[in-house]
mmCIF file of N, CA and C in Angstrom:
data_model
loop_
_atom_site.group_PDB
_atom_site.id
_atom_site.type_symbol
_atom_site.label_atom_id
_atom_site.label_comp_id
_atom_site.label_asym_id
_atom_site.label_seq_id
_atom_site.Cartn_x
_atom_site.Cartn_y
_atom_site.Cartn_z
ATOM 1 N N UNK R 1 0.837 -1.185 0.000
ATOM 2 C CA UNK R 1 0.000 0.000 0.000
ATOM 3 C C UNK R 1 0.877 1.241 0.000
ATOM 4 N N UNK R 2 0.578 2.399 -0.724
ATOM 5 C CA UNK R 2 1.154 3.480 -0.595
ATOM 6 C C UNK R 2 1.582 4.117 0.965
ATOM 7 N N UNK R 3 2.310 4.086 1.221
ATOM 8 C CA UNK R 3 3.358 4.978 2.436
ATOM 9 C C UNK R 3 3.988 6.089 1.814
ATOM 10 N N UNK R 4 4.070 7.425 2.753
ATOM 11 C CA UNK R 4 4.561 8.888 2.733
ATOM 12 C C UNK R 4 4.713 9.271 4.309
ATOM 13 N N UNK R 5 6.194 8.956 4.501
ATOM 14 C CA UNK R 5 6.128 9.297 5.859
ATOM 15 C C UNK R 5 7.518 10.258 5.661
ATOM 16 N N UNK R 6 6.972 11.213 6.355
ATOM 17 C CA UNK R 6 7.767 12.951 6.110
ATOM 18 C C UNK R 6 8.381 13.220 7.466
ATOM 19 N N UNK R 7 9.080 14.068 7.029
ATOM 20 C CA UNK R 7 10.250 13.701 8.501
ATOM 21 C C UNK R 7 11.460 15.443 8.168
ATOM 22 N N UNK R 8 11.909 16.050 9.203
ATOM 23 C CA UNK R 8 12.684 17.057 8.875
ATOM 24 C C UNK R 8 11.894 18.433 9.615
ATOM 25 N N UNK R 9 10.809 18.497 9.737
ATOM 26 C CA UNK R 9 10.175 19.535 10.773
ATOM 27 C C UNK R 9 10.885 20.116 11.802
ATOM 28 N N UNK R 10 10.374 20.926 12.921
ATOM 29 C CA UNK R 10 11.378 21.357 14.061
ATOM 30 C C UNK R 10 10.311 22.646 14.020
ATOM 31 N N UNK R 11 11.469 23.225 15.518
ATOM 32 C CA UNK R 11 11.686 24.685 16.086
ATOM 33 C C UNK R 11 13.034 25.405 14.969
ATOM 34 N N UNK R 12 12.129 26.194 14.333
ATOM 35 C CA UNK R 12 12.921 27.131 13.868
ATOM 36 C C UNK R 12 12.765 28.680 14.625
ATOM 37 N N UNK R 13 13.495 29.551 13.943
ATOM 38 C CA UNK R 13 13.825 31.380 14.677
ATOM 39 C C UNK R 13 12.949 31.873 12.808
ATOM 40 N N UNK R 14 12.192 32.763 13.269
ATOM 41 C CA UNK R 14 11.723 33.447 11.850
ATOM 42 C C UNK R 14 12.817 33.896 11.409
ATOM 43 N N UNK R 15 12.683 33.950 9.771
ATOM 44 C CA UNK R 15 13.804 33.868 8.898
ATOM 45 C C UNK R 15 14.943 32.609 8.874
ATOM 46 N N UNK R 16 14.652 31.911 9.532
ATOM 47 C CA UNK R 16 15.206 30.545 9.196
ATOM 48 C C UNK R 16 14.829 29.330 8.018
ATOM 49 N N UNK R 17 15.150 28.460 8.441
ATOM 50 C CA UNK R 17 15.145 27.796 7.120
ATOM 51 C C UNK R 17 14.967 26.153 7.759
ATOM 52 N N UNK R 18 14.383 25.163 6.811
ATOM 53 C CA UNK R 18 14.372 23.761 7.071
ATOM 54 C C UNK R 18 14.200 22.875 6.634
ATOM 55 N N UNK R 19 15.059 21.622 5.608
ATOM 56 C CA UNK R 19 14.581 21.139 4.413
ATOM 57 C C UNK R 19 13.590 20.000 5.264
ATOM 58 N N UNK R 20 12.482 19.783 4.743
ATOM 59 C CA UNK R 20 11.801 18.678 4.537
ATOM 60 C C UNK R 20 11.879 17.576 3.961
ATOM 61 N N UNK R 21 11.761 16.125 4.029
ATOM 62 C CA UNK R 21 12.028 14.979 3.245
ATOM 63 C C UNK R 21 10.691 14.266 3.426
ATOM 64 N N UNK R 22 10.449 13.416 2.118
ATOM 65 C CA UNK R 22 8.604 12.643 2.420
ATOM 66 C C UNK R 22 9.678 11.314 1.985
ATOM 67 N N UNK R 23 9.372 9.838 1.993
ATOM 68 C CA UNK R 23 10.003 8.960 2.080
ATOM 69 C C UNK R 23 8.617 8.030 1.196
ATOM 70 N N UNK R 24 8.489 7.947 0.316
ATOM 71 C CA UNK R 24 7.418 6.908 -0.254
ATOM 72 C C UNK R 24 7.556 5.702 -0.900
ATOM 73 N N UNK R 25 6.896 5.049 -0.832
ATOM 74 C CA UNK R 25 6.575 3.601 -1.159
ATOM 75 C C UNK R 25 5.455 3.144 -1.501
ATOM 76 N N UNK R 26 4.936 2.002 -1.986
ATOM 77 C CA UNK R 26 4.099 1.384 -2.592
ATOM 78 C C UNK R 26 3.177 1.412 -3.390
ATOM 79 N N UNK R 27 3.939 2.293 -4.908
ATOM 80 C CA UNK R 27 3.530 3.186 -6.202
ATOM 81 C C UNK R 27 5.103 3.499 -6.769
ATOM 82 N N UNK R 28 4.593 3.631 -7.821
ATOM 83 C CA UNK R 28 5.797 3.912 -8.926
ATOM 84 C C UNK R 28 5.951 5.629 -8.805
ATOM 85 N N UNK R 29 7.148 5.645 -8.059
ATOM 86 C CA UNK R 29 6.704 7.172 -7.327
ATOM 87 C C UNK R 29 6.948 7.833 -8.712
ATOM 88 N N UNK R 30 8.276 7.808 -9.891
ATOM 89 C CA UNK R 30 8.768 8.952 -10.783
ATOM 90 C C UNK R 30 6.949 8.844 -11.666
ATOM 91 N N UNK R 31 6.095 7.747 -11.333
ATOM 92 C CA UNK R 31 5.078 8.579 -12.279
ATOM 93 C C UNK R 31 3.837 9.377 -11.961
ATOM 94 N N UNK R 32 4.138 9.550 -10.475
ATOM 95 C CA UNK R 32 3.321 10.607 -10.298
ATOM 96 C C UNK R 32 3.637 11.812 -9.804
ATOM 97 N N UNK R 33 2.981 12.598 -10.486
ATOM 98 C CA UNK R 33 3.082 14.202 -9.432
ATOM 99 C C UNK R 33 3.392 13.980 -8.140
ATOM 100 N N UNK R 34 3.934 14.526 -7.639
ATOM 101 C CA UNK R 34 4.241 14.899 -5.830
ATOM 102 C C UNK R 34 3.541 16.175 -5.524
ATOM 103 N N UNK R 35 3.213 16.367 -3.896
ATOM 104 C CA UNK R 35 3.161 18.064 -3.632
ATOM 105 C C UNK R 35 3.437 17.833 -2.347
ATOM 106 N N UNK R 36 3.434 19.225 -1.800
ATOM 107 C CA UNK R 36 3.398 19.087 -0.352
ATOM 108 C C UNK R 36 2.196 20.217 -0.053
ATOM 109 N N UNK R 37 1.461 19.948 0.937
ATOM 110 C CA UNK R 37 -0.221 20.530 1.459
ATOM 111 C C UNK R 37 0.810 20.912 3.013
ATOM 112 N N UNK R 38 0.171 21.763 3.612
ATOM 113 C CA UNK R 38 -0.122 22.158 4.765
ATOM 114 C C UNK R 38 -1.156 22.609 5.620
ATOM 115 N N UNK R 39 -1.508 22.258 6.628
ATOM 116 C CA UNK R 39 -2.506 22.253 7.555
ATOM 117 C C UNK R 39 -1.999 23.324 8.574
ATOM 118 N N UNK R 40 -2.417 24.998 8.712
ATOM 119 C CA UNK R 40 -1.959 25.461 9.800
ATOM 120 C C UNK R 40 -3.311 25.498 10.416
ATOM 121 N N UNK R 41 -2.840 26.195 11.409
ATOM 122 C CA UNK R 41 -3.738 25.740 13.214
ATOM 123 C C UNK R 41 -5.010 26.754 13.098
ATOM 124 N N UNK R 42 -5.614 25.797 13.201
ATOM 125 C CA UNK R 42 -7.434 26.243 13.123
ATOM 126 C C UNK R 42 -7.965 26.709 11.475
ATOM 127 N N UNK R 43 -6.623 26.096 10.412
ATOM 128 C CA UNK R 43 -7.478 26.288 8.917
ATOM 129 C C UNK R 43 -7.694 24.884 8.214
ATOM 130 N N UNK R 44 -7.600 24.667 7.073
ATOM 131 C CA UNK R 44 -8.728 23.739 6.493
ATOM 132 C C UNK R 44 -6.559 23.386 5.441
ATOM 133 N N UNK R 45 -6.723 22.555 5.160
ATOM 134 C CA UNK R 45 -5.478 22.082 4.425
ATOM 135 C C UNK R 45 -5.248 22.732 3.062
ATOM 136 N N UNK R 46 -3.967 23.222 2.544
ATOM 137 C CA UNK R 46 -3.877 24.054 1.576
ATOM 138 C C UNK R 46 -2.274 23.192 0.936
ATOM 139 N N UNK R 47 -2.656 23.567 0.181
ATOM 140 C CA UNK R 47 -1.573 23.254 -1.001
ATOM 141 C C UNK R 47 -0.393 24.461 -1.443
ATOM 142 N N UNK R 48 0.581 23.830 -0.884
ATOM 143 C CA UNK R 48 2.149 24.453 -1.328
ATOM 144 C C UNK R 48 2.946 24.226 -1.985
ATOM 145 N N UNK R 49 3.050 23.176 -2.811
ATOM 146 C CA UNK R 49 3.695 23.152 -4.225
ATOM 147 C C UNK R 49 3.659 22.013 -4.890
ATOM 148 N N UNK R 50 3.436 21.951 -5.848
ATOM 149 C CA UNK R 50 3.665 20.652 -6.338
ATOM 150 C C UNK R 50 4.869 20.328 -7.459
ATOM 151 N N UNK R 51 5.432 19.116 -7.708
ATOM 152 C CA UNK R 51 6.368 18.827 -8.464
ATOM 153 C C UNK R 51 6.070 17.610 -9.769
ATOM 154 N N UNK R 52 6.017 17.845 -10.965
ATOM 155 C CA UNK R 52 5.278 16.949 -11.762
ATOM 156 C C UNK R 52 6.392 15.409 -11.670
ATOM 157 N N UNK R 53 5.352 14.197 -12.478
ATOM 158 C CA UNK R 53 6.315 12.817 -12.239
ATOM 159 C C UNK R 53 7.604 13.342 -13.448
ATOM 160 N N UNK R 54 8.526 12.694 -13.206
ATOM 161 C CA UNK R 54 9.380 12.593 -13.553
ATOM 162 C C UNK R 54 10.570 14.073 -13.139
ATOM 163 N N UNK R 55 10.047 14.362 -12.400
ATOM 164 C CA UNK R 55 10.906 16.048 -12.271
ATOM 165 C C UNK R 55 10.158 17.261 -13.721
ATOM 166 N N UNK R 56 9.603 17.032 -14.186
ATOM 167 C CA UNK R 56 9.519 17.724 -15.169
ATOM 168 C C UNK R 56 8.466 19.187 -14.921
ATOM 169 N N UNK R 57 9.112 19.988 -13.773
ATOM 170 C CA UNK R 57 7.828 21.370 -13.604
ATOM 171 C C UNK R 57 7.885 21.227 -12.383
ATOM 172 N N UNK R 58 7.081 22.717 -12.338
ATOM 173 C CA UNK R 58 6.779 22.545 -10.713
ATOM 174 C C UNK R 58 6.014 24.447 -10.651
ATOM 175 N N UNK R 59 5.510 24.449 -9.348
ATOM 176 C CA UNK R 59 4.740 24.808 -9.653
ATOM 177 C C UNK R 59 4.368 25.743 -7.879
ATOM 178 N N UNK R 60 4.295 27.129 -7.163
ATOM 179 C CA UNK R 60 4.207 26.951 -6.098
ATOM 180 C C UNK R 60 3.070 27.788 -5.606
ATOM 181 N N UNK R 61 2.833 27.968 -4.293
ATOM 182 C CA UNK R 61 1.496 29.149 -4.067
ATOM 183 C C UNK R 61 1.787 30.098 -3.542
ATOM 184 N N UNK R 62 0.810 31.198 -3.694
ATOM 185 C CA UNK R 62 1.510 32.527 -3.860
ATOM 186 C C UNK R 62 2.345 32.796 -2.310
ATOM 187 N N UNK R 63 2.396 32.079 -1.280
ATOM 188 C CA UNK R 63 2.780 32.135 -0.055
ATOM 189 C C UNK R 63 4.413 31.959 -0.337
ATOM 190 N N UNK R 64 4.678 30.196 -0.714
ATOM 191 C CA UNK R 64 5.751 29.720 -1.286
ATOM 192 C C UNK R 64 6.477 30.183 -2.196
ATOM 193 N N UNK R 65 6.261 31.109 -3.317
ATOM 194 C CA UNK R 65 6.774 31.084 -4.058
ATOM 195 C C UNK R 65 8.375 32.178 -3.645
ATOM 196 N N UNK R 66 9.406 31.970 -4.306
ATOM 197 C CA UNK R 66 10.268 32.677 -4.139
ATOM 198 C C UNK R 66 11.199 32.560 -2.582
ATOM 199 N N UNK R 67 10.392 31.250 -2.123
ATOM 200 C CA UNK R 67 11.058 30.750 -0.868
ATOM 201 C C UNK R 67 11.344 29.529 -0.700
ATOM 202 N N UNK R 68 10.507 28.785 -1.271
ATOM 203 C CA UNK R 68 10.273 26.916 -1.132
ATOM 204 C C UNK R 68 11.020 26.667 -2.136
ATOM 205 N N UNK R 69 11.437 25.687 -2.221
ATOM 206 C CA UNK R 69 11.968 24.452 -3.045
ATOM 207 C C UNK R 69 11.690 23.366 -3.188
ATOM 208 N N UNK R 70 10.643 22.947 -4.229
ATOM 209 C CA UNK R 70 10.576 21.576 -4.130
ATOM 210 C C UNK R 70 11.092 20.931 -4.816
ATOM 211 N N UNK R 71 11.672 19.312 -4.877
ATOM 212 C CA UNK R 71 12.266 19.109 -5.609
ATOM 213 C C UNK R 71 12.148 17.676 -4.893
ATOM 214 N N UNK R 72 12.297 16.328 -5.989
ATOM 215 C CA UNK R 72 12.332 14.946 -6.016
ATOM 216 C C UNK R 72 13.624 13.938 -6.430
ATOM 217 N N UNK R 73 13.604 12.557 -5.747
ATOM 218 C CA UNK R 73 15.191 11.897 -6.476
ATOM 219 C C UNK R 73 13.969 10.608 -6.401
ATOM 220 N N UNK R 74 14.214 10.706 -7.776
ATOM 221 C CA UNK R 74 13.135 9.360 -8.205
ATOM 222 C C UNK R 74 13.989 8.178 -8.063
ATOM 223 N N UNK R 75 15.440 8.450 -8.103
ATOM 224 C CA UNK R 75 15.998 6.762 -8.002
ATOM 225 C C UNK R 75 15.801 6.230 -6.149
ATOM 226 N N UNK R 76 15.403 7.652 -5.430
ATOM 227 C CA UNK R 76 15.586 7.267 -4.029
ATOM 228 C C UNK R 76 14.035 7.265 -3.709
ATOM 229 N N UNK R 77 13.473 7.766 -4.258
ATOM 230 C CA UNK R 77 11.889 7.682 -3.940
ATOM 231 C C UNK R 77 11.526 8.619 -2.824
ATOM 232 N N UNK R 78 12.011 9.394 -2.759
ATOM 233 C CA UNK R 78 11.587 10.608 -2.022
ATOM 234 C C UNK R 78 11.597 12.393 -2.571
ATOM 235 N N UNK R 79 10.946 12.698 -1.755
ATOM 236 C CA UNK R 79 10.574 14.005 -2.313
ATOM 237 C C UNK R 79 11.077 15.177 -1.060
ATOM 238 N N UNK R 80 11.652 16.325 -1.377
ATOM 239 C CA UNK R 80 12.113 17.373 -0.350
ATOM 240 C C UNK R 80 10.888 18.782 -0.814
ATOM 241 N N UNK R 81 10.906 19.504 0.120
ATOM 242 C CA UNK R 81 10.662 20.945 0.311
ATOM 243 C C UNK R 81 11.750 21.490 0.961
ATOM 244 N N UNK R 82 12.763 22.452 0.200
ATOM 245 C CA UNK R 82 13.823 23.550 0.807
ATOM 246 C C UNK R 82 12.655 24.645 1.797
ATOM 247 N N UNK R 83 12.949 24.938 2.628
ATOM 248 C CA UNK R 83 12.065 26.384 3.105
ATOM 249 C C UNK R 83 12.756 27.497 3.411
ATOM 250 N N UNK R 84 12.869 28.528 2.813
ATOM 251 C CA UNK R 84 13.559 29.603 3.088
ATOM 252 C C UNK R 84 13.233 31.015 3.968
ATOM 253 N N UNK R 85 13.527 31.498 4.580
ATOM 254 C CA UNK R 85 12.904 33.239 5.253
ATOM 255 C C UNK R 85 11.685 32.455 5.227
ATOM 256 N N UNK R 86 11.333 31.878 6.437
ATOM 257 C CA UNK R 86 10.300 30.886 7.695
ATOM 258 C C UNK R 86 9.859 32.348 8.107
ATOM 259 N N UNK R 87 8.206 32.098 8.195
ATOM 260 C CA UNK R 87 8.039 33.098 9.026
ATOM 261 C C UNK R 87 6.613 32.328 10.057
ATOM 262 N N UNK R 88 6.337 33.192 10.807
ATOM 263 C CA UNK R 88 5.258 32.237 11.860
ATOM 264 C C UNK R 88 4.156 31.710 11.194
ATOM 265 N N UNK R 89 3.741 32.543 10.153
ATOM 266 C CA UNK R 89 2.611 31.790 9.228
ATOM 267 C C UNK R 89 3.211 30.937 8.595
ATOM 268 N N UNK R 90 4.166 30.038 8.813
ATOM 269 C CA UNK R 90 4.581 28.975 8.279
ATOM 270 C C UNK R 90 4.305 27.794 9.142
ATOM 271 N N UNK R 91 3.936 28.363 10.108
ATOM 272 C CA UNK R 91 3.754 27.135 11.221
ATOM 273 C C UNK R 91 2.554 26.670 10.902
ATOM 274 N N UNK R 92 2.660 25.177 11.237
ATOM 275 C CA UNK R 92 1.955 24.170 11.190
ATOM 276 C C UNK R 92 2.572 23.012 10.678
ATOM 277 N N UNK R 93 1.799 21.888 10.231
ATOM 278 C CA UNK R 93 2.203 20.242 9.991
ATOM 279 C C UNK R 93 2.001 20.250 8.668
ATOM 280 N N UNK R 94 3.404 19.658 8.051
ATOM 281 C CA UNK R 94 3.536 19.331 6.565
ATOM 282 C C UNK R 94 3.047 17.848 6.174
ATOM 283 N N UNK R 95 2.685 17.630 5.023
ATOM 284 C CA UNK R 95 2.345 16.125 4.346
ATOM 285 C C UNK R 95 2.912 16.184 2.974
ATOM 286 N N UNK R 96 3.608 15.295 2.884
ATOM 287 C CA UNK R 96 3.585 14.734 0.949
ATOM 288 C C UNK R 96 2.854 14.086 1.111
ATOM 289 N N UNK R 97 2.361 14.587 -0.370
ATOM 290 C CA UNK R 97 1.074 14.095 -1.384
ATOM 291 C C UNK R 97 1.291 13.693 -2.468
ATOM 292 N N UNK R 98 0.856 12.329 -2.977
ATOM 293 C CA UNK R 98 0.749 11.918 -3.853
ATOM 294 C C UNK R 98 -0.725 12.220 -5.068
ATOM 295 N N UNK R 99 -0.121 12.512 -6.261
ATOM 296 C CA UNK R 99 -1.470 13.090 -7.157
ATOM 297 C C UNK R 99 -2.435 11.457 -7.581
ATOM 298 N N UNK R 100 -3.425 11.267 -7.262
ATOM 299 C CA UNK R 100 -4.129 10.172 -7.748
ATOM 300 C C UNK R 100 -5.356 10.625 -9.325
ATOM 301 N N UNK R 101 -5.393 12.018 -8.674
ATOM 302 C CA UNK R 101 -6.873 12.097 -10.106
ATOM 303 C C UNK R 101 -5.814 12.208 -11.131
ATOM 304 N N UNK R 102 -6.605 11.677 -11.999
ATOM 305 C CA UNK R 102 -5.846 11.693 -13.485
ATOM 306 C C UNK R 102 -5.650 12.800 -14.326
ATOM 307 N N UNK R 103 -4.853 13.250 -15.056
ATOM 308 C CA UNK R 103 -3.564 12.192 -14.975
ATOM 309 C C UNK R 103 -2.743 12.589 -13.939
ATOM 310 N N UNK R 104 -2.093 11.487 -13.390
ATOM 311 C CA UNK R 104 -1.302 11.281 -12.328
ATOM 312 C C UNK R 104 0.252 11.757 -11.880
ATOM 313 N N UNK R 105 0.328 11.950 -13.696
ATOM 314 C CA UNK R 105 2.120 12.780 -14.036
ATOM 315 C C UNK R 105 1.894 14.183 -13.781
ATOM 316 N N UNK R 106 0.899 14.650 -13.871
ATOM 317 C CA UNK R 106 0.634 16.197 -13.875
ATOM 318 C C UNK R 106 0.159 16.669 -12.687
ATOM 319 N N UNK R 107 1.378 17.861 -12.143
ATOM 320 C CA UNK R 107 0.135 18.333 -10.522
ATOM 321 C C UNK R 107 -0.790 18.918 -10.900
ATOM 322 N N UNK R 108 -1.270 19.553 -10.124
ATOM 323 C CA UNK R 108 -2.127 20.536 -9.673
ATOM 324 C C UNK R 108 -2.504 21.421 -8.179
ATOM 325 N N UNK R 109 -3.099 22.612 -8.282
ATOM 326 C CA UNK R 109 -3.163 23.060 -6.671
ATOM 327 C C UNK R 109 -4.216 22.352 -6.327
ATOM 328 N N UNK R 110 -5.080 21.142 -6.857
ATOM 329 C CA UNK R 110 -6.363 21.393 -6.243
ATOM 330 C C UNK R 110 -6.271 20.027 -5.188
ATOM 331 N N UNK R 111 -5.790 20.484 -3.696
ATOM 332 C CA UNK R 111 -5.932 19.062 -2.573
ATOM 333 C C UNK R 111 -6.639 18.215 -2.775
ATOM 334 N N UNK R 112 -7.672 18.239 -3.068
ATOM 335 C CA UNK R 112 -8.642 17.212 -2.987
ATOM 336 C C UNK R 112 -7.987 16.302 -4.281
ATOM 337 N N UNK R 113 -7.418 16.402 -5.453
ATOM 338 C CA UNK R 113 -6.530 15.537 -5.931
ATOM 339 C C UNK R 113 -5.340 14.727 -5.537
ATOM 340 N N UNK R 114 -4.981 14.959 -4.492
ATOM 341 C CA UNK R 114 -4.113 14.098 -3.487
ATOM 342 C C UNK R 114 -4.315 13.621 -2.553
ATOM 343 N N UNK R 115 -3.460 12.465 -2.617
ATOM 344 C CA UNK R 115 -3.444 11.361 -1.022
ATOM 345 C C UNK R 115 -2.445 12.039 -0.350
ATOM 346 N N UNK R 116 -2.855 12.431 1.109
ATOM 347 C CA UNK R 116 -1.426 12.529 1.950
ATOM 348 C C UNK R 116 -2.224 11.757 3.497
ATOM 349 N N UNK R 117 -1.617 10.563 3.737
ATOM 350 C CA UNK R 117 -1.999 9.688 4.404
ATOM 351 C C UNK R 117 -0.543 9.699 5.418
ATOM 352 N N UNK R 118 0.077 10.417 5.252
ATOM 353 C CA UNK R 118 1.391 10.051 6.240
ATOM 354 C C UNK R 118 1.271 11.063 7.795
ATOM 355 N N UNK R 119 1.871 10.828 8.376
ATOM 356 C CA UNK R 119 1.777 11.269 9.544
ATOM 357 C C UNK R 119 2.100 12.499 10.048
ATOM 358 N N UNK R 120 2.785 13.437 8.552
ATOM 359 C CA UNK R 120 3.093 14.632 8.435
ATOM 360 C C UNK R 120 4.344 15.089 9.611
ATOM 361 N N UNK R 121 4.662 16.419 9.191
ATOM 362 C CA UNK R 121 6.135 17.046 10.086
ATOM 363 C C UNK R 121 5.648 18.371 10.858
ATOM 364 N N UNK R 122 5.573 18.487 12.079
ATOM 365 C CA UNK R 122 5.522 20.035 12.759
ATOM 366 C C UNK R 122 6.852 20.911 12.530
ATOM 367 N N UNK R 123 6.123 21.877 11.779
ATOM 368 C CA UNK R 123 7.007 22.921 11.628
ATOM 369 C C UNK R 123 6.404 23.917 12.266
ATOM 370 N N UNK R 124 7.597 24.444 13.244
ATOM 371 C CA UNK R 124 6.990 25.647 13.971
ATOM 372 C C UNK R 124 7.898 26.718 14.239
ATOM 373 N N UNK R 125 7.492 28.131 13.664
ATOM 374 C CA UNK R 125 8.624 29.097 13.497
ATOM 375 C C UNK R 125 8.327 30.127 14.475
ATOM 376 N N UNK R 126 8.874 30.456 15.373
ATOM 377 C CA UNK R 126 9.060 31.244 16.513
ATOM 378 C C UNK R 126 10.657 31.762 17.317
ATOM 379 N N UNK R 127 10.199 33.056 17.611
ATOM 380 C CA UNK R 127 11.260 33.673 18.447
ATOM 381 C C UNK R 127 11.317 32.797 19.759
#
């Protein structure tokens, strides 16, 4: 069965930084889209970037952009988010997501097109 268990979270200082890693299994990860969603505290889950299968694109939200990094190693089967200049609205729990609606190579922002079933990472940015 598909596994995404994400790992790399912490206590960061605003304006810090923290790469993320998702670790997946049981799917042919280079053929699907990846993303990573976030859940902050007391909102509804939102989508922060996605990366198409094979590395090919990518794609981020207007929060992320010009700070995140996403990026995949299909021979290792995992997927990273770089995070750059962290600020407290960054806090909350990360998930990789796998794209299931079709087609499956291509992201998209829209969550409800992804599985993120893993147990996700607390990221929490504070003085």
């Amino acid at each position: 069965q598909v596994q995404l268990v994400e790992s790399g979270g912490g206590l960061v200082a605003p304006g810090g930084s923290l790469k993320l890693s998702c670790a997946a299994s049981g799917f042919v990860f280079s053929y699907h889209a990846m993303a990573w969603v976030r859940r902050l505290p007391g909102k509804e889950v939102e989508w922060v970037s996605f990366i198409n299968g094979f590395g090919g694109g990518t794609s981020y939200a207007p929060s992320a952009r010009g700070r995140f990094i996403i990026s995949r190693d299909n021979a290792k089967n995992t997927l990273y988010l770089q995070m750059n200049r962290l600020t407290p609205d960054d806090t909350g729990v990360y998930y990789c997501a796998q794209k299931t609606a079709s087609p499956p190579l291509y992201g998209s922002g829209d969550v409800a097109e992804y599985y993120f079933g893993g147990p996700g990472t607390q990221v929490t940015v504070s003085s």
